Coordinates of C-alpha atoms in Angstrom, one line a residue:
Chain A
X1050 CA -7.5 0.1 -16.1
X1051 CA -4.3 1.9 -16.5
X1052 CA -1.8 0.2 -18.8
X1053 CA 2.1 0.9 -18.9
X1054 CA 1.6 2.3 -22.6
X1055 CA -0.9 4.9 -20.8
X1056 CA 1.5 5.6 -18.1
X1057 CA 4.2 6.3 -20.5
X1058 CA 2.1 8.5 -22.8
X1059 CA 1.1 10.5 -19.6
X1060 CA 4.9 10.7 -18.6
X1061 CA 6.0 12.0 -21.8
X1062 CA 3.5 14.8 -22.1
X1063 CA 4.5 15.7 -18.3
X1064 CA 8.3 15.6 -19.4
X1065 CA 7.6 18.0 -22.3
X1066 CA 6.0 20.4 -20.0
X1067 CA 8.7 20.2 -17.5
X1068 CA 11.2 20.8 -20.1
X1069 CA 9.3 23.8 -21.5
X1070 CA 9.4 25.5 -18.2
X1071 CA 13.0 24.4 -17.6
X1072 CA 12.5 22.4 -14.3
X1073 CA 13.6 18.9 -14.1
X1074 CA 11.0 16.6 -12.4
X1075 CA 10.1 13.3 -10.9
X1076 CA 6.9 12.0 -12.4
X1077 CA 4.9 8.9 -11.3
X1078 CA 1.8 7.3 -12.2
X1079 CA -0.3 5.0 -10.2
X1080 CA -3.3 2.7 -11.0
X1081 CA -6.7 2.2 -9.6
X1082 CA -5.3 0.6 -6.5
X1083 CA -2.9 3.3 -5.9
X1084 CA 0.2 1.1 -7.1
X1085 CA 2.9 2.3 -9.1
X1086 CA 2.8 1.9 -12.7
X1087 CA 5.9 3.8 -13.8
X1088 CA 8.4 6.4 -12.5
X1089 CA 11.1 8.6 -14.0
X1090 CA 13.4 11.2 -12.7
X1091 CA 14.5 13.6 -15.2
X1092 CA 18.3 14.3 -15.2
X1093 CA 19.2 16.6 -12.4
X1094 CA 15.8 16.5 -10.6
X1095 CA 16.0 16.3 -6.9
X1096 CA 16.5 13.0 -5.4
X1097 CA 14.2 13.8 -2.5
X1098 CA 11.3 14.2 -5.0
X1099 CA 11.5 10.3 -6.0
X1100 CA 9.5 9.5 -3.0
X1101 CA 7.2 12.6 -3.1
X1102 CA 6.2 12.1 -6.7
X1103 CA 5.2 8.4 -6.2
X1104 CA 3.2 9.3 -2.9
X1105 CA 1.6 12.3 -4.5
X1106 CA 0.3 9.9 -7.2
X1107 CA -0.9 7.5 -4.6
X1108 CA -2.5 10.5 -2.5
X1109 CA -4.6 11.8 -5.6
X1110 CA -5.7 8.3 -6.1
X1111 CA -6.4 7.2 -2.6
X1112 CA -8.7 10.4 -1.8
X1113 CA -9.9 11.0 -5.5
X1114 CA -8.7 14.8 -5.2
X1115 CA -5.8 16.8 -6.4
X1116 CA -2.9 17.2 -3.7
X1117 CA -3.3 20.9 -4.3
X1118 CA -7.0 20.9 -3.1
X1119 CA -6.3 18.3 -0.2
X1120 CA -3.7 20.8 1.0
X1121 CA -6.3 23.6 1.2
X1122 CA -8.1 21.3 3.7
X1123 CA -5.3 20.0 5.6
X1124 CA -3.5 23.1 7.4
X1125 CA -3.6 23.9 10.8
X1126 CA -7.2 24.4 11.6
X1127 CA -8.6 23.0 8.7
X1128 CA -11.1 19.8 8.8
X1129 CA -8.2 17.3 7.7
X1130 CA -5.3 18.8 9.5
X1131 CA -3.3 15.6 10.6
X1132 CA -4.0 13.6 7.5
X1133 CA -0.2 13.8 6.5
X1134 CA 0.4 11.4 9.6
X1135 CA -1.9 8.6 8.4
X1136 CA -1.2 5.9 5.9
X1137 CA 2.4 5.5 7.4
X1138 CA 3.4 9.0 5.8
X1139 CA 2.1 8.4 2.5
X1140 CA -0.3 11.3 2.2
X1141 CA 1.1 14.2 0.5
X1142 CA -0.7 17.5 1.1
X1143 CA 1.0 19.9 -1.4
X1144 CA 0.4 20.7 -4.9
X1145 CA 1.6 18.2 -7.7
X1146 CA -0.9 15.1 -7.5
X1147 CA -3.8 14.8 -9.7
X1148 CA -6.4 11.9 -10.2
X1149 CA -6.5 10.3 -13.5
X1150 CA -10.1 9.9 -14.8
X1151 CA -11.9 7.7 -17.3
X1152 CA -15.5 8.5 -18.2
X1153 CA -15.8 10.4 -15.1
X1154 CA -14.4 7.8 -12.8
X1155 CA -11.0 8.0 -11.0
X1156 CA -8.8 5.0 -12.2
X1157 CA -5.4 6.2 -11.0
X1158 CA -3.3 9.1 -10.2
X1159 CA -0.1 11.3 -11.5
X1160 CA 2.4 12.6 -9.1
X1161 CA 5.1 15.3 -10.0
X1162 CA 7.6 16.7 -7.7
X1163 CA 10.8 18.9 -8.5
X1164 CA 9.9 22.3 -8.5
X1165 CA 7.5 24.9 -6.8
X1166 CA 4.1 23.8 -5.9
X1167 CA 2.8 25.7 -8.9
X1168 CA 5.3 24.2 -11.4
X1169 CA 4.5 20.7 -9.9
X1170 CA 1.0 21.1 -10.6
X1171 CA 1.2 22.6 -14.1
X1172 CA 3.4 19.5 -15.2
X1173 CA 1.0 17.2 -13.8
X1174 CA -1.9 18.8 -15.4
X1175 CA 0.0 18.5 -18.7
X1176 CA 0.3 14.7 -18.1
X1177 CA -3.5 14.3 -17.2
X1178 CA -4.2 16.0 -20.5
X1179 CA -2.5 13.1 -22.4
X1180 CA -4.6 10.4 -20.7
Chain B
X291 CA -16.1 -6.1 26.2
X292 CA -17.0 -5.4 22.6
X293 CA -17.9 -8.7 20.7
X294 CA -17.9 -9.0 16.9
X295 CA -21.8 -8.9 17.1
X296 CA -21.7 -5.5 18.7
X297 CA -19.3 -4.3 16.2
X298 CA -21.4 -5.5 13.4
X299 CA -24.4 -4.0 14.8
X300 CA -22.6 -0.7 15.2
X301 CA -21.2 -0.8 11.7
X302 CA -24.6 -1.6 10.3
X303 CA -26.1 1.6 11.9
X304 CA -23.1 3.6 10.5
X305 CA -23.7 2.3 7.1
X306 CA -27.2 3.1 7.0
X307 CA -26.5 6.6 7.9
X308 CA -23.6 6.9 5.4
X309 CA -26.2 5.6 2.8
X310 CA -28.6 8.2 3.7
X311 CA -26.3 11.1 3.2
X312 CA -24.9 9.5 0.1
X313 CA -21.3 9.3 1.1
X314 CA -19.5 5.9 1.2
X315 CA -17.2 5.4 4.0
X316 CA -14.7 3.2 5.6
X317 CA -16.0 2.0 9.1
X318 CA -13.9 0.5 11.9
X319 CA -14.6 -0.6 15.5
X320 CA -11.8 -1.1 18.1
X321 CA -12.1 -2.9 21.5
X322 CA -11.0 -1.7 25.1
X323 CA -7.4 -2.8 24.0
X324 CA -7.9 -0.5 21.1
X325 CA -7.6 -3.6 18.8
X326 CA -9.4 -3.7 15.6
X327 CA -12.6 -5.9 15.9
X328 CA -14.3 -5.1 12.5
X329 CA -13.6 -3.0 9.4
X330 CA -15.7 -2.6 6.3
X331 CA -15.2 -0.3 3.2
X332 CA -18.3 0.5 1.5
X333 CA -18.2 0.5 -2.3
X334 CA -16.4 3.3 -3.9
X335 CA -15.2 4.7 -0.5
X336 CA -11.6 6.1 -0.6
X337 CA -8.9 3.6 -0.2
X338 CA -6.8 6.3 1.8
X339 CA -9.5 6.1 4.5
X340 CA -9.1 2.5 5.3
X341 CA -6.1 3.3 7.4
X342 CA -7.8 6.5 8.7
X343 CA -10.9 4.7 9.9
X344 CA -9.1 2.0 11.7
X345 CA -6.7 4.7 13.5
X346 CA -9.6 7.0 14.4
X347 CA -11.1 4.1 16.2
X348 CA -7.9 3.4 17.9
X349 CA -7.4 7.1 18.9
X350 CA -10.9 7.7 20.2
X351 CA -10.0 4.7 22.6
X352 CA -6.6 5.5 23.3
X353 CA -7.3 8.8 24.8
X354 CA -11.1 8.4 25.7
X355 CA -12.0 11.3 23.5
X356 CA -13.7 12.0 20.2
X357 CA -11.0 12.8 17.4
X358 CA -13.2 16.1 16.8
X359 CA -12.4 17.0 20.5
X360 CA -8.8 16.2 20.2
X361 CA -8.6 18.1 17.0
X362 CA -9.5 21.1 19.1
X363 CA -6.6 20.8 21.1
X364 CA -4.0 19.6 18.6
X365 CA -3.7 22.6 16.3
X366 CA -0.6 24.5 15.9
X367 CA -0.4 26.6 19.0
X368 CA -2.5 24.2 21.3
X369 CA -1.5 22.2 24.1
X370 CA -1.4 18.7 22.4
X371 CA 0.1 20.0 19.1
X372 CA 2.4 17.3 17.8
X373 CA 0.5 14.5 19.2
X374 CA -0.3 13.1 15.8
X375 CA 3.4 12.4 15.5
X376 CA 3.4 10.2 18.6
X377 CA 2.3 6.4 18.7
X378 CA 4.1 5.6 15.2
X379 CA 1.5 7.8 13.5
X380 CA -1.7 6.1 14.8
X381 CA -3.0 9.3 16.3
X382 CA -5.6 10.8 14.1
X383 CA -6.6 14.3 15.1
X384 CA -9.6 15.2 12.8
X385 CA -13.4 14.3 13.2
X386 CA -15.0 11.0 12.9
X387 CA -13.6 8.8 15.9
X388 CA -15.9 8.5 18.9
X389 CA -15.3 6.5 22.1
X390 CA -17.7 3.7 22.8
X391 CA -19.0 3.5 26.2
X392 CA -20.8 1.1 28.5
X393 CA -22.2 2.2 31.7
X394 CA -20.1 5.5 31.6
X395 CA -17.0 3.8 31.0
X396 CA -15.1 3.8 27.6
X397 CA -14.7 0.3 26.2
X398 CA -13.7 0.8 22.6
X399 CA -14.0 3.1 19.7
X400 CA -15.6 3.7 16.3
X401 CA -13.8 5.2 13.4
X402 CA -15.2 6.7 10.2
X403 CA -13.5 8.1 7.2
X404 CA -14.6 8.8 3.7
X405 CA -16.2 12.4 3.6
X406 CA -15.9 15.8 5.2
X407 CA -15.2 15.9 8.7
X408 CA -18.7 16.8 9.6
X409 CA -20.0 13.7 7.6
X410 CA -17.5 11.4 9.2
X411 CA -18.6 12.5 12.7
X412 CA -22.3 12.3 11.8
X413 CA -21.9 8.5 10.6
X414 CA -19.7 7.7 13.7
X415 CA -22.5 9.1 15.9
X416 CA -24.9 7.0 14.3
X417 CA -23.0 3.8 14.7
X418 CA -22.2 4.8 18.5
X419 CA -26.0 5.1 19.0
X420 CA -26.3 1.6 18.0
X421 CA -24.3 0.3 20.9
Chain C
X1258 CA -13.9 -6.2 -8.9
X1259 CA -14.6 -7.3 -5.3
X1260 CA -17.8 -5.7 -3.5
X1261 CA -18.4 -5.2 0.0
X1262 CA -21.2 -7.7 -0.5
X1263 CA -18.6 -10.2 -1.8
X1264 CA -16.2 -9.7 1.1
X1265 CA -19.1 -10.4 3.6
X1266 CA -20.3 -13.7 1.8
X1267 CA -16.5 -15.0 1.7
X1268 CA -16.1 -13.9 5.3
X1269 CA -19.3 -15.5 6.3
X1270 CA -18.2 -18.7 4.8
X1271 CA -14.9 -18.7 6.6
X1272 CA -16.3 -18.0 10.0
X1273 CA -18.5 -20.9 9.5
X1274 CA -15.5 -23.1 8.7
X1275 CA -13.7 -21.6 11.8
X1276 CA -16.7 -22.3 14.1
X1277 CA -16.6 -25.9 13.0
X1278 CA -13.2 -26.5 13.8
X1279 CA -13.5 -24.6 17.0
X1280 CA -10.9 -22.0 16.4
X1281 CA -11.6 -18.3 16.3
X1282 CA -10.0 -16.5 13.6
X1283 CA -9.1 -13.2 12.1
X1284 CA -10.4 -12.8 8.5
X1285 CA -9.6 -10.3 5.9
X1286 CA -10.5 -9.6 2.2
X1287 CA -8.4 -7.4 0.0
X1288 CA -9.3 -6.2 -3.4
X1289 CA -7.5 -6.3 -6.7
X1290 CA -5.2 -3.4 -5.7
X1291 CA -4.5 -5.1 -2.5
X1292 CA -6.3 -2.7 -0.5
X1293 CA -8.6 -4.1 2.4
X1294 CA -12.2 -4.4 1.9
X1295 CA -13.1 -5.9 5.1
X1296 CA -12.0 -7.5 8.2
X1297 CA -13.6 -9.5 11.2
X1298 CA -12.0 -10.7 14.4
X1299 CA -14.1 -13.3 15.8
X1300 CA -14.5 -13.4 19.7
X1301 CA -11.4 -14.6 21.4
X1302 CA -9.1 -14.6 18.4
X1303 CA -5.5 -13.4 18.8
X1304 CA -5.0 -9.6 18.5
X1305 CA -1.5 -10.4 17.0
X1306 CA -3.4 -11.9 14.1
X1307 CA -5.3 -8.8 13.0
X1308 CA -2.4 -7.5 11.5
X1309 CA -1.2 -11.0 9.8
X1310 CA -4.8 -11.6 8.4
X1311 CA -4.7 -8.3 6.7
X1312 CA -1.3 -8.9 5.3
X1313 CA -1.9 -12.5 4.4
X1314 CA -4.7 -11.1 2.1
X1315 CA -2.4 -8.3 0.6
X1316 CA 0.3 -10.8 0.0
X1317 CA -1.8 -13.4 -1.7
X1318 CA -2.9 -10.7 -4.2
X1319 CA 0.3 -9.0 -4.5
X1320 CA 2.1 -12.1 -5.8
X1321 CA -1.0 -14.1 -7.1
X1322 CA 0.0 -17.2 -4.9
X1323 CA -1.1 -18.7 -1.7
X1324 CA 1.0 -17.7 1.3
X1325 CA 1.5 -21.6 1.8
X1326 CA 3.0 -21.7 -1.6
X1327 CA 5.1 -18.7 -1.0
X1328 CA 6.2 -20.2 2.3
X1329 CA 7.7 -23.2 0.3
X1330 CA 9.9 -20.8 -1.8
X1331 CA 10.9 -18.3 1.1
X1332 CA 12.7 -20.6 3.8
X1333 CA 16.6 -20.1 4.1
X1334 CA 18.1 -21.4 1.0
X1335 CA 15.1 -21.0 -1.3
X1336 CA 15.0 -18.7 -4.2
X1337 CA 12.8 -16.0 -2.3
X1338 CA 14.2 -16.1 0.9
X1339 CA 14.5 -12.5 2.4
X1340 CA 11.2 -11.7 0.5
X1341 CA 9.5 -11.3 3.9
X1342 CA 11.7 -8.2 4.4
X1343 CA 10.3 -6.5 1.4
X1344 CA 7.2 -4.2 1.1
X1345 CA 7.8 -2.7 4.5
X1346 CA 7.1 -6.0 6.2
X1347 CA 3.7 -6.7 4.3
X1348 CA 4.6 -10.0 2.9
X1349 CA 3.5 -12.9 5.0
X1350 CA 5.2 -16.2 4.2
X1351 CA 3.3 -18.8 6.1
X1352 CA -0.2 -20.6 5.3
X1353 CA -3.5 -18.6 5.3
X1354 CA -3.6 -16.4 2.6
X1355 CA -5.3 -17.3 -0.8
X1356 CA -5.9 -15.5 -4.1
X1357 CA -9.4 -14.8 -5.0
X1358 CA -10.1 -15.5 -8.8
X1359 CA -12.6 -14.6 -11.3
X1360 CA -12.6 -16.3 -14.8
X1361 CA -9.1 -17.4 -13.9
X1362 CA -7.9 -14.0 -13.2
X1363 CA -6.7 -13.1 -9.6
X1364 CA -8.9 -10.0 -8.4
X1365 CA -8.3 -10.1 -4.8
X1366 CA -7.3 -12.1 -1.8
X1367 CA -8.4 -13.5 1.5
X1368 CA -6.1 -13.7 4.4
X1369 CA -7.0 -15.9 7.7
X1370 CA -4.9 -15.9 11.1
X1371 CA -5.7 -17.3 14.4
X1372 CA -4.7 -21.1 14.5
X1373 CA -2.2 -23.5 13.0
X1374 CA -1.1 -22.8 9.4
X1375 CA -3.2 -25.9 8.5
X1376 CA -6.3 -24.4 10.2
X1377 CA -5.6 -21.0 8.7
X1378 CA -5.6 -22.5 5.3
X1379 CA -8.4 -24.5 5.6
X1380 CA -10.5 -21.4 6.8
X1381 CA -9.2 -19.5 3.9
X1382 CA -10.1 -22.1 1.5
X1383 CA -13.7 -22.2 2.9
X1384 CA -13.8 -18.6 2.4
X1385 CA -12.6 -18.7 -1.2
X1386 CA -15.1 -21.3 -2.1
X1387 CA -17.8 -18.8 -1.4
X1388 CA -16.6 -16.3 -3.9
Chain D
X314 CA 26.5 8.8 -14.1
X315 CA 23.3 7.3 -15.3
X316 CA 21.0 9.5 -17.3
X317 CA 17.2 8.8 -17.7
X318 CA 18.1 8.0 -21.4
X319 CA 20.3 5.2 -20.0
X320 CA 17.9 3.7 -17.6
X321 CA 15.3 3.7 -20.5
X322 CA 17.5 1.8 -22.8
X323 CA 18.4 -0.5 -20.3
X324 CA 14.8 -1.0 -19.3
X325 CA 13.6 -1.5 -22.9
X326 CA 16.1 -4.4 -23.2
X327 CA 15.1 -5.7 -20.0
X328 CA 11.4 -5.6 -21.2
X329 CA 12.2 -7.2 -24.4
X330 CA 13.6 -10.3 -22.6
X331 CA 10.8 -10.3 -20.2
X332 CA 8.5 -10.5 -23.1
X333 CA 10.4 -13.2 -24.7
X334 CA 10.3 -15.6 -21.8
X335 CA 6.6 -14.5 -21.3
X336 CA 6.8 -13.2 -17.8
X337 CA 5.6 -9.7 -17.0
X338 CA 8.2 -7.9 -14.8
X339 CA 8.9 -4.9 -12.6
X340 CA 12.1 -3.1 -13.8
X341 CA 13.9 -0.5 -11.9
X342 CA 17.3 1.3 -12.5
X343 CA 19.2 3.2 -9.7
X344 CA 22.2 5.6 -10.1
X345 CA 25.5 5.8 -8.3
X346 CA 23.7 7.2 -5.2
X347 CA 21.3 4.2 -5.1
X348 CA 18.6 6.5 -6.0
X349 CA 15.8 5.5 -8.1
X350 CA 16.2 6.9 -11.8
X351 CA 13.1 5.0 -13.5
X352 CA 10.8 2.1 -12.9
X353 CA 8.2 0.2 -14.9
X354 CA 5.7 -2.4 -14.1
X355 CA 4.8 -4.3 -17.4
X356 CA 1.1 -5.0 -17.6
X357 CA -0.1 -7.9 -15.3
X358 CA 3.4 -8.1 -13.3
X359 CA 2.8 -8.6 -9.7
X360 CA 2.1 -5.4 -7.6
X361 CA 4.0 -6.9 -4.8
X362 CA 7.3 -6.7 -6.9
X363 CA 7.2 -2.8 -7.5
X364 CA 9.0 -2.6 -4.1
X365 CA 11.2 -5.4 -4.6
X366 CA 12.4 -4.4 -8.0
X367 CA 13.4 -1.0 -6.8
X368 CA 15.3 -2.6 -3.6
X369 CA 17.1 -4.9 -5.7
X370 CA 18.5 -2.1 -7.8
X371 CA 19.3 -0.2 -4.5
X372 CA 21.0 -3.3 -3.1
X373 CA 23.1 -4.1 -6.0
X374 CA 24.6 -0.8 -6.0
X375 CA 24.6 -0.6 -2.2
X376 CA 27.0 -3.4 -1.9
X377 CA 28.4 -3.5 -5.6
X378 CA 27.1 -7.1 -5.9
X379 CA 24.5 -9.0 -7.7
X380 CA 21.5 -9.9 -5.3
X381 CA 22.1 -13.4 -6.4
X382 CA 25.7 -13.4 -5.1
X383 CA 24.6 -11.7 -1.8
X384 CA 21.9 -14.3 -1.3
X385 CA 24.6 -17.2 -1.4
X386 CA 26.2 -15.1 1.7
X387 CA 23.1 -14.3 3.5
X388 CA 21.3 -17.6 4.3
X389 CA 21.0 -18.9 7.8
X390 CA 24.6 -19.9 8.9
X391 CA 26.2 -17.6 6.3
X392 CA 28.4 -14.6 6.9
X393 CA 26.0 -12.1 6.0
X394 CA 22.8 -13.6 7.4
X395 CA 20.5 -11.0 9.1
X396 CA 21.6 -8.3 6.6
X397 CA 18.1 -8.2 5.2
X398 CA 17.1 -6.6 8.4
X399 CA 19.4 -3.8 8.0
X400 CA 18.8 -0.5 6.1
X401 CA 15.2 -0.4 7.0
X402 CA 14.3 -3.4 5.2
X403 CA 15.8 -2.1 1.7
X404 CA 18.2 -4.9 1.2
X405 CA 16.8 -7.7 -0.9
X406 CA 18.9 -11.0 -0.8
X407 CA 17.4 -12.8 -3.7
X408 CA 18.3 -12.8 -7.3
X409 CA 17.3 -10.2 -9.8
X410 CA 19.6 -7.2 -9.0
X411 CA 22.8 -6.5 -10.9
X412 CA 25.3 -3.6 -10.5
X413 CA 25.7 -1.4 -13.4
X414 CA 29.3 -0.8 -14.5
X415 CA 31.1 1.9 -16.6
X416 CA 35.0 1.4 -17.0
X417 CA 35.0 -1.3 -14.4
X418 CA 33.4 0.7 -11.8
X419 CA 29.9 0.2 -10.4
X420 CA 27.7 3.5 -11.3
X421 CA 24.2 2.0 -10.5
X422 CA 22.1 -1.0 -10.3
X423 CA 19.3 -2.6 -12.1
X424 CA 16.5 -4.5 -10.1
X425 CA 14.0 -6.9 -11.7
X426 CA 11.1 -8.8 -9.9
X427 CA 8.2 -10.7 -11.2
X428 CA 9.3 -14.3 -11.8
X429 CA 11.4 -17.0 -10.4
X430 CA 14.7 -15.9 -9.1
X431 CA 16.4 -17.3 -12.5
X432 CA 14.1 -15.4 -14.6
X433 CA 14.6 -12.3 -12.6
X434 CA 18.1 -12.5 -13.1
X435 CA 18.1 -13.3 -16.7
X436 CA 16.1 -10.2 -17.3
X437 CA 18.3 -8.3 -15.3
X438 CA 21.3 -9.4 -17.3
X439 CA 19.7 -8.4 -20.4
X440 CA 19.1 -5.1 -19.1
X441 CA 22.8 -4.7 -17.9
X442 CA 24.0 -5.7 -21.4
X443 CA 22.2 -2.8 -23.0
X444 CA 24.1 -0.3 -20.5

């Protein structure tokens, strides 16, 4: 179970990485039920990314997969194309969401949004490493 | 008309198949009106697939077609591209939904979600066979 | 954690009660994250109650309260009036939803819809007793 | 303009108050645009209150009023009755949201949800005092 203290540690590590690469981010952490535990928007990060970061965290837990990998299966012609229309628009299919695992089991997710897909994923990875 | 007893028989057969292939699934059955009769989420199946299974069942009845076949007409460039934005996002255009027929007439649908498109379709077929 | 087997046992007890009082019901069970585990619509139960039963299960877990008690605080003039507009319309503020507890801790919820508020609550209670 | 550091200070003060009264809360801070700056869910706080806290913060900035005062004008028979149906359901009309002011000007809002209306308002006040 992800506690608020865990979410804060994860977010702090992600923020540090975002600062290093010089791109302000929205960072969100969801628990095993996909429900938000904490969210921060760094100064000057996109306001359109608030929602995206929260939904990336949800998505990576909801399907136990990185949104980067989900993206690779959800383009036109792929096996999951159209999944972004499900769950009332909560499914994000571009990089920045990573499942949080404890003892090999997915117990939550982190979602990052505010830069390129590569940057978002890198910041999410830094957050994940702190869990 | 699909009774709850029918839905349970269909779901039991689908669950058996899912267990055989070792992939926990969400399984839903809709009636002739497209309305949900029953849903189960097998232990450890994706929470993001609850909604998808229910919507695949709806879709396969709503258009009297498997969602796998609908997918083949709904990719970018295809005749139905964009249909996933209709019906308030209820149209699922990837494999796992199959119409349920009685005497050649569609009277409902089954929707399965929790694995690859191929797995979802196979489990839905097993459910259909029990109707 | 609520397993599918738990949800089925709860639903079976609720169905038995619904049959006794002669009112077909929709019955849903949600887990600790508020996510649906299973749903059944008994033959001839209202189709408008599918959604309500699922949302009552969610509500009773989301606020760790029966929807009957939430109702008593959510009428015009009460401290929570307007709560039914939150959470994208998922909050049900009439009887039929009851939290499911294990060792004093809420770990899910049952939602019942298909009759009067009193009937819905009685059927939900029967389901809860089987947990 | 509310920076993330401000939001954190506000949230820390609100958390302290929530801990004092022994009721875990969801706490959210929005900026002048009504957009979320940060959110935390304290351990064991209601999951249904995530959305409510964020929307209370938005509401108190959107109308430059406490949601407690807005409530007093939004009951059945009052001048703003029905306002909770506007803005796609984002308007919360029960206590727990307070505008954040700088030099007499509203520049954001705090939203708290997780207890009684009185508790939510008291925790929001503690947060506001730290701004």
